[in-house]
Short mmCIF file of C-alpha atoms in Angstrom, two decimals:
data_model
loop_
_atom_site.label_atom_id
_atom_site.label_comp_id
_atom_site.label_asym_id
_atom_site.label_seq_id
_atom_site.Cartn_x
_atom_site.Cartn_y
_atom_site.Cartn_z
CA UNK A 922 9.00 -10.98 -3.02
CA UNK A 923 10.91 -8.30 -3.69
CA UNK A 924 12.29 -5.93 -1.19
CA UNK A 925 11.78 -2.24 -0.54
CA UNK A 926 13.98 -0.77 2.66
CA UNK A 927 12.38 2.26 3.81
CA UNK A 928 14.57 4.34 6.72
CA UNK A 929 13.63 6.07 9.47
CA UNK A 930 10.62 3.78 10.64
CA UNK A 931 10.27 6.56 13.00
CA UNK A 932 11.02 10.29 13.77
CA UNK A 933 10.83 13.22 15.62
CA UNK A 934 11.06 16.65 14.43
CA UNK A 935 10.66 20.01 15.64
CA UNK A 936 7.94 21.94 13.84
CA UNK A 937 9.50 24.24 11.01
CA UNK A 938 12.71 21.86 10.08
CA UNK A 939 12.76 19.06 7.34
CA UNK A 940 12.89 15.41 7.12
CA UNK A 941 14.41 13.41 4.42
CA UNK A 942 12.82 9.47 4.18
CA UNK A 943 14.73 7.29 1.68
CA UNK A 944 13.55 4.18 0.60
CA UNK A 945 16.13 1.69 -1.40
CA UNK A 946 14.89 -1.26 -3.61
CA UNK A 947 17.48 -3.81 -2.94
CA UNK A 948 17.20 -6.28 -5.20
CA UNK A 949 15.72 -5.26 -8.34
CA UNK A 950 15.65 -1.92 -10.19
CA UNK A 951 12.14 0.41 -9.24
CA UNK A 952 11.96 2.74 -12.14
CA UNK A 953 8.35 3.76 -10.56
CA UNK A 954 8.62 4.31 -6.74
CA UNK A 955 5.02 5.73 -5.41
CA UNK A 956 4.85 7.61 -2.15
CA UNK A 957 1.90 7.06 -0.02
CA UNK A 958 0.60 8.82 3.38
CA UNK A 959 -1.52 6.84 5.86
CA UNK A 960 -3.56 8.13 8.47
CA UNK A 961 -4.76 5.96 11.19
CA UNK A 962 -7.82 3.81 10.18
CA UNK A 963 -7.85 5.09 6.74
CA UNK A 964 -6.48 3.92 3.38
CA UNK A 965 -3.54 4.66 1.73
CA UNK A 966 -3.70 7.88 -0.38
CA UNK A 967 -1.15 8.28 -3.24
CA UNK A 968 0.78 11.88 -2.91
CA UNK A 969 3.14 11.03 -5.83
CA UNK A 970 4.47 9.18 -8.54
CA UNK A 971 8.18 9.60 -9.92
CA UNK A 972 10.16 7.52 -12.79
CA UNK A 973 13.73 7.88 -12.11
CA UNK A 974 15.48 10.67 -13.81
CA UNK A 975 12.32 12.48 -13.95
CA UNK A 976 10.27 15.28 -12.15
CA UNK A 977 7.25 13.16 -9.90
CA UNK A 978 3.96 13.75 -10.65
CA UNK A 979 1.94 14.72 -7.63
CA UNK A 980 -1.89 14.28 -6.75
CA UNK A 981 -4.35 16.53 -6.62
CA UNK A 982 -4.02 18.75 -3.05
CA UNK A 983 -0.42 17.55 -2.23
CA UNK A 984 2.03 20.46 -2.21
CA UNK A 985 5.15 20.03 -5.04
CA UNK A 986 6.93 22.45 -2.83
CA UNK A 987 6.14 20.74 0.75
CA UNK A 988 7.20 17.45 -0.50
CA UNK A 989 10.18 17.14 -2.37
CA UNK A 990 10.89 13.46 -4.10
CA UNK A 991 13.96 12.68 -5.84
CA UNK A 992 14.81 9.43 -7.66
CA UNK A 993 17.95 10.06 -9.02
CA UNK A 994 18.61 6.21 -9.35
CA UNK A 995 17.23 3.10 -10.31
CA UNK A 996 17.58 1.86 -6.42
CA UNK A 997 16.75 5.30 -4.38
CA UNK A 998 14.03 7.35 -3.83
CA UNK A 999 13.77 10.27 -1.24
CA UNK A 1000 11.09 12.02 0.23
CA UNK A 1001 11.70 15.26 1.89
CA UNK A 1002 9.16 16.78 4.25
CA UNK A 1003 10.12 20.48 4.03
CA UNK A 1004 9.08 23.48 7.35
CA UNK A 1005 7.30 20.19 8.42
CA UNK A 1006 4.28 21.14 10.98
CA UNK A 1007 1.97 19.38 13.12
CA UNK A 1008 -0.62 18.23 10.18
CA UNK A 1009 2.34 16.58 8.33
CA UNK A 1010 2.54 14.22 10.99
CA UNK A 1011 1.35 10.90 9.53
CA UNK A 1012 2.52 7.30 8.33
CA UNK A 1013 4.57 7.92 4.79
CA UNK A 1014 5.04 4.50 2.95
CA UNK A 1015 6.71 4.22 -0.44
CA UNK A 1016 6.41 1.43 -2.91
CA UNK A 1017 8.33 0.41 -6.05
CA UNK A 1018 7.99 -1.18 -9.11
CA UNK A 1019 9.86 -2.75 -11.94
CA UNK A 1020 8.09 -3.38 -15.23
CA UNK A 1021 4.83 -1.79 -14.09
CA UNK A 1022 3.45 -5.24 -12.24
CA UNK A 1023 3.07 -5.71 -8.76
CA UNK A 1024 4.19 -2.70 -6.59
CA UNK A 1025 6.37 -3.59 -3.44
CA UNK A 1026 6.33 -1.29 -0.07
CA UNK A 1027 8.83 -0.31 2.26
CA UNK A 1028 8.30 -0.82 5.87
CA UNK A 1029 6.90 2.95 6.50
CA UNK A 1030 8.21 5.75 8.26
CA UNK A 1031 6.43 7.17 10.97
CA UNK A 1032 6.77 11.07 11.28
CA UNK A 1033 5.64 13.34 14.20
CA UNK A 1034 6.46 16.49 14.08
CA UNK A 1035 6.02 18.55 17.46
CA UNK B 824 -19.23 6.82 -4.14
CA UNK B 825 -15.64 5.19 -3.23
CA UNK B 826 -13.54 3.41 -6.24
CA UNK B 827 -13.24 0.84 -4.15
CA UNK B 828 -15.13 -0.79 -0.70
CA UNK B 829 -14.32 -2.55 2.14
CA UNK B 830 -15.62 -3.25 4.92
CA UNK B 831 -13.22 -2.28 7.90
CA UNK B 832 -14.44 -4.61 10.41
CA UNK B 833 -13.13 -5.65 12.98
CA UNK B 834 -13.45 -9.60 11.92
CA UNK B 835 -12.88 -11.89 14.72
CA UNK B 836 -12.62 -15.56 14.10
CA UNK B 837 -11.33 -18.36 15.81
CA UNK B 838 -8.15 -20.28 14.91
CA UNK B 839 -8.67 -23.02 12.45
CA UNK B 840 -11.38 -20.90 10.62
CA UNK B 841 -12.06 -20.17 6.81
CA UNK B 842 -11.72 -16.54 6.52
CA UNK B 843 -13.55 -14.87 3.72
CA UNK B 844 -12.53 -10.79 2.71
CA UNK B 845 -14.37 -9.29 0.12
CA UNK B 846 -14.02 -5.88 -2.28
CA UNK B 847 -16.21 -4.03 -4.11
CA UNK B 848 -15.13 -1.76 -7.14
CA UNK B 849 -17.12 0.95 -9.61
CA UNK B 850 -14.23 1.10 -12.01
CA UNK B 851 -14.85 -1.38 -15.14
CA UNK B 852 -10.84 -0.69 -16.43
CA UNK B 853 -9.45 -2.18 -13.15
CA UNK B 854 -7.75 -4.91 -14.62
CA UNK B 855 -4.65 -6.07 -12.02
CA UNK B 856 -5.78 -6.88 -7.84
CA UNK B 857 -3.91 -7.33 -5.14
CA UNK B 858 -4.11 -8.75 -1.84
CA UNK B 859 -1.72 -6.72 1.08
CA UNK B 860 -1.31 -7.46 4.40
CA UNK B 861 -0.52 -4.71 6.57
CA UNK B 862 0.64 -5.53 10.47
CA UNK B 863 0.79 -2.53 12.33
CA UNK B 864 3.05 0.60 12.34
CA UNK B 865 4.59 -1.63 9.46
CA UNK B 866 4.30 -0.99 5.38
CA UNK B 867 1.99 -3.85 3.42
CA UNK B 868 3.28 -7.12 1.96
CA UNK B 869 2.11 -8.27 -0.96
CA UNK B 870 -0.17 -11.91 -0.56
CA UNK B 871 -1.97 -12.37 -4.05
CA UNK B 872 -1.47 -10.41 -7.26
CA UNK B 873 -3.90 -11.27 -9.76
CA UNK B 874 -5.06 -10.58 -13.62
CA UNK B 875 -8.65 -10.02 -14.52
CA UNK B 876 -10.92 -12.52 -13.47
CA UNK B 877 -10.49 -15.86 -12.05
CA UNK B 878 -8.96 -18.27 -9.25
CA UNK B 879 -5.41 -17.90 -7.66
CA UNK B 880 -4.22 -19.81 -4.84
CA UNK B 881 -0.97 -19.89 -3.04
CA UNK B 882 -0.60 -21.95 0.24
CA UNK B 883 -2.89 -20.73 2.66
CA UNK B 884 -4.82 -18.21 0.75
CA UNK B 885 -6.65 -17.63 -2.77
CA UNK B 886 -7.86 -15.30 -4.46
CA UNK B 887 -10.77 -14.23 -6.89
CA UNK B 888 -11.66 -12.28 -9.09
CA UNK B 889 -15.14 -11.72 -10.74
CA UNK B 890 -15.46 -8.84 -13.29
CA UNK B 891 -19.22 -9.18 -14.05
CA UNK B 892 -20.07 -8.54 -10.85
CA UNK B 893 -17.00 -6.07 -9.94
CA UNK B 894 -16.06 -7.96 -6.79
CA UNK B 895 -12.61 -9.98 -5.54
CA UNK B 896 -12.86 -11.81 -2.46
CA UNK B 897 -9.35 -13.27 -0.41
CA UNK B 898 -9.81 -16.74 1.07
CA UNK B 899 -7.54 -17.75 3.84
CA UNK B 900 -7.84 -21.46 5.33
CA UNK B 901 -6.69 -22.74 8.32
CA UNK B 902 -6.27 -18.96 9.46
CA UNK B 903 -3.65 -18.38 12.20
CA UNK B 904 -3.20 -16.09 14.52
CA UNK B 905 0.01 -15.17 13.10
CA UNK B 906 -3.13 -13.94 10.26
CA UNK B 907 -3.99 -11.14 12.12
CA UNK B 908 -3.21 -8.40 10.19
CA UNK B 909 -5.37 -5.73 8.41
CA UNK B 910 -5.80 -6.57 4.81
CA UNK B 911 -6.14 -4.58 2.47
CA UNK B 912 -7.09 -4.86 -1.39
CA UNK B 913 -5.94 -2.93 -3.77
CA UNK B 914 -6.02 -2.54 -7.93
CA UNK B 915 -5.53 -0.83 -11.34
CA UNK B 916 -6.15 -0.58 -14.83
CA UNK B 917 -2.54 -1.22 -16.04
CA UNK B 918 1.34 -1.20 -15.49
CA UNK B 919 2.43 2.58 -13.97
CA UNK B 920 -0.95 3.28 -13.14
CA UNK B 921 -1.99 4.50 -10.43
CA UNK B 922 -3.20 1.80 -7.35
CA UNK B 923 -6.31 2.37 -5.93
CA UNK B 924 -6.52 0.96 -2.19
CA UNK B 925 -9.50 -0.20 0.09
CA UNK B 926 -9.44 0.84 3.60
CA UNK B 927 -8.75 -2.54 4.77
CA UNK B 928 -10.27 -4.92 6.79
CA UNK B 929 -8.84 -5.42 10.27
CA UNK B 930 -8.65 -9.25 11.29
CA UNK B 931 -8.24 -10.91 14.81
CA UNK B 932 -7.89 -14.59 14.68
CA UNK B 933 -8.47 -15.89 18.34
CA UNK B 934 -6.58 -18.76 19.22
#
């Protein structure tokens, strides 16, 4: 299958700064990349959906503001936890796809923010 | 009611065994299902990717589909404990649309 790099797989952060996740599609061209929080023992829940080149479309409850996404290319995605506190701790996991079939995931980034 | 259930288990079964992992859906335009596996603190990989109803296989592990009743089921034979893994299923109405996941099921295969 196709493959979706996702980096950090794990951070750190001090409550109040920002974290930037990226997630790369490396060998075929996402022009949908989905961004998905986890909590433990629970499903994934969608927070947004971008095309690339184009403002991302965010679910119901998820803050535009909190959670920047940029996909400025075919191949990169970013997510950007902004004045990240304790709450936004979680498991964020993007996916892409090409052509609207199957959707491929990165490997997940685990934040904590303390 | 959830768009789609799953029962999270645990599932324990011993090596060797035919493991059967069922979904439930309300949604009647669900047309695409997939099969993830998700090891933990790691993102899901894709097993079975299916259209509308019917039979896949591939290797191990098939997949089906049944519309009527609103209900997919993964098959995995000769399970492994390399298999343990939560799985989750997952689904849409169409291409760009938005995935709807199951909790996942959490499976132990006991060697």
């Amino acid at each position: 299958g196709a493959v979706v790099s996702q980096h950090p797989s794990r951070v750190i952060c001090k409550s109040g700064t920002s974290v930037k996740i990226e997630c790369r599609s490396l060998d075929f061209q996402a022009t949908t990349m989905f961004w998905y929080r986890q909590f433990p023992k629970q499903s994934l829940m969608l927070m947004a959906t971008s095309n690339e080149g184009s403002k991302a479309t965010y679910e119901q409850g998820v803050e535009k503001d909190k959670f920047l996404i940029n996909h400025a290319s075919l191949t990169l995605s970013t997510l950007t936890v902004t004045s990240a506190h304790p709450e936004d701790s979680s498991f964020y996991i993007c996916s892409g796809t090409t052509e609207g079939t199957e959707a491929f995931f990165g490997q997940g980034t685990r934040l904590t923010v303390v | 009611q959830k768009e789609v259930e799953q029962d999270p288990g645990p599932l324990s079964v011993p090596e060797g065994a035919i493991v059967s992992l069922n979904c439930t859906y309300s949604n009647s335009a669900f047309q695409y299902f997939m099969w993830y596996r998700q090891y933990s603190r790691k993102g899901p990989e894709l097993l079975m990717y299916t259209y509308s109803s019917g039979n896949k296989e591939d290797g191990r592990f098939t997949a089906q589909v049944d519309k009527s009743s609103k209900y997919i089921s993964l098959f995995i034979r000769d399970s492994q404990p390399s298999d343990s893994a939560t799985y989750l299923c997952a689904m849409n109405s169409g291409g760009y649309q938005k995935v709807t996941f199951g909790i996942g099921t959490k499976l132990q295969v006991i060697p």
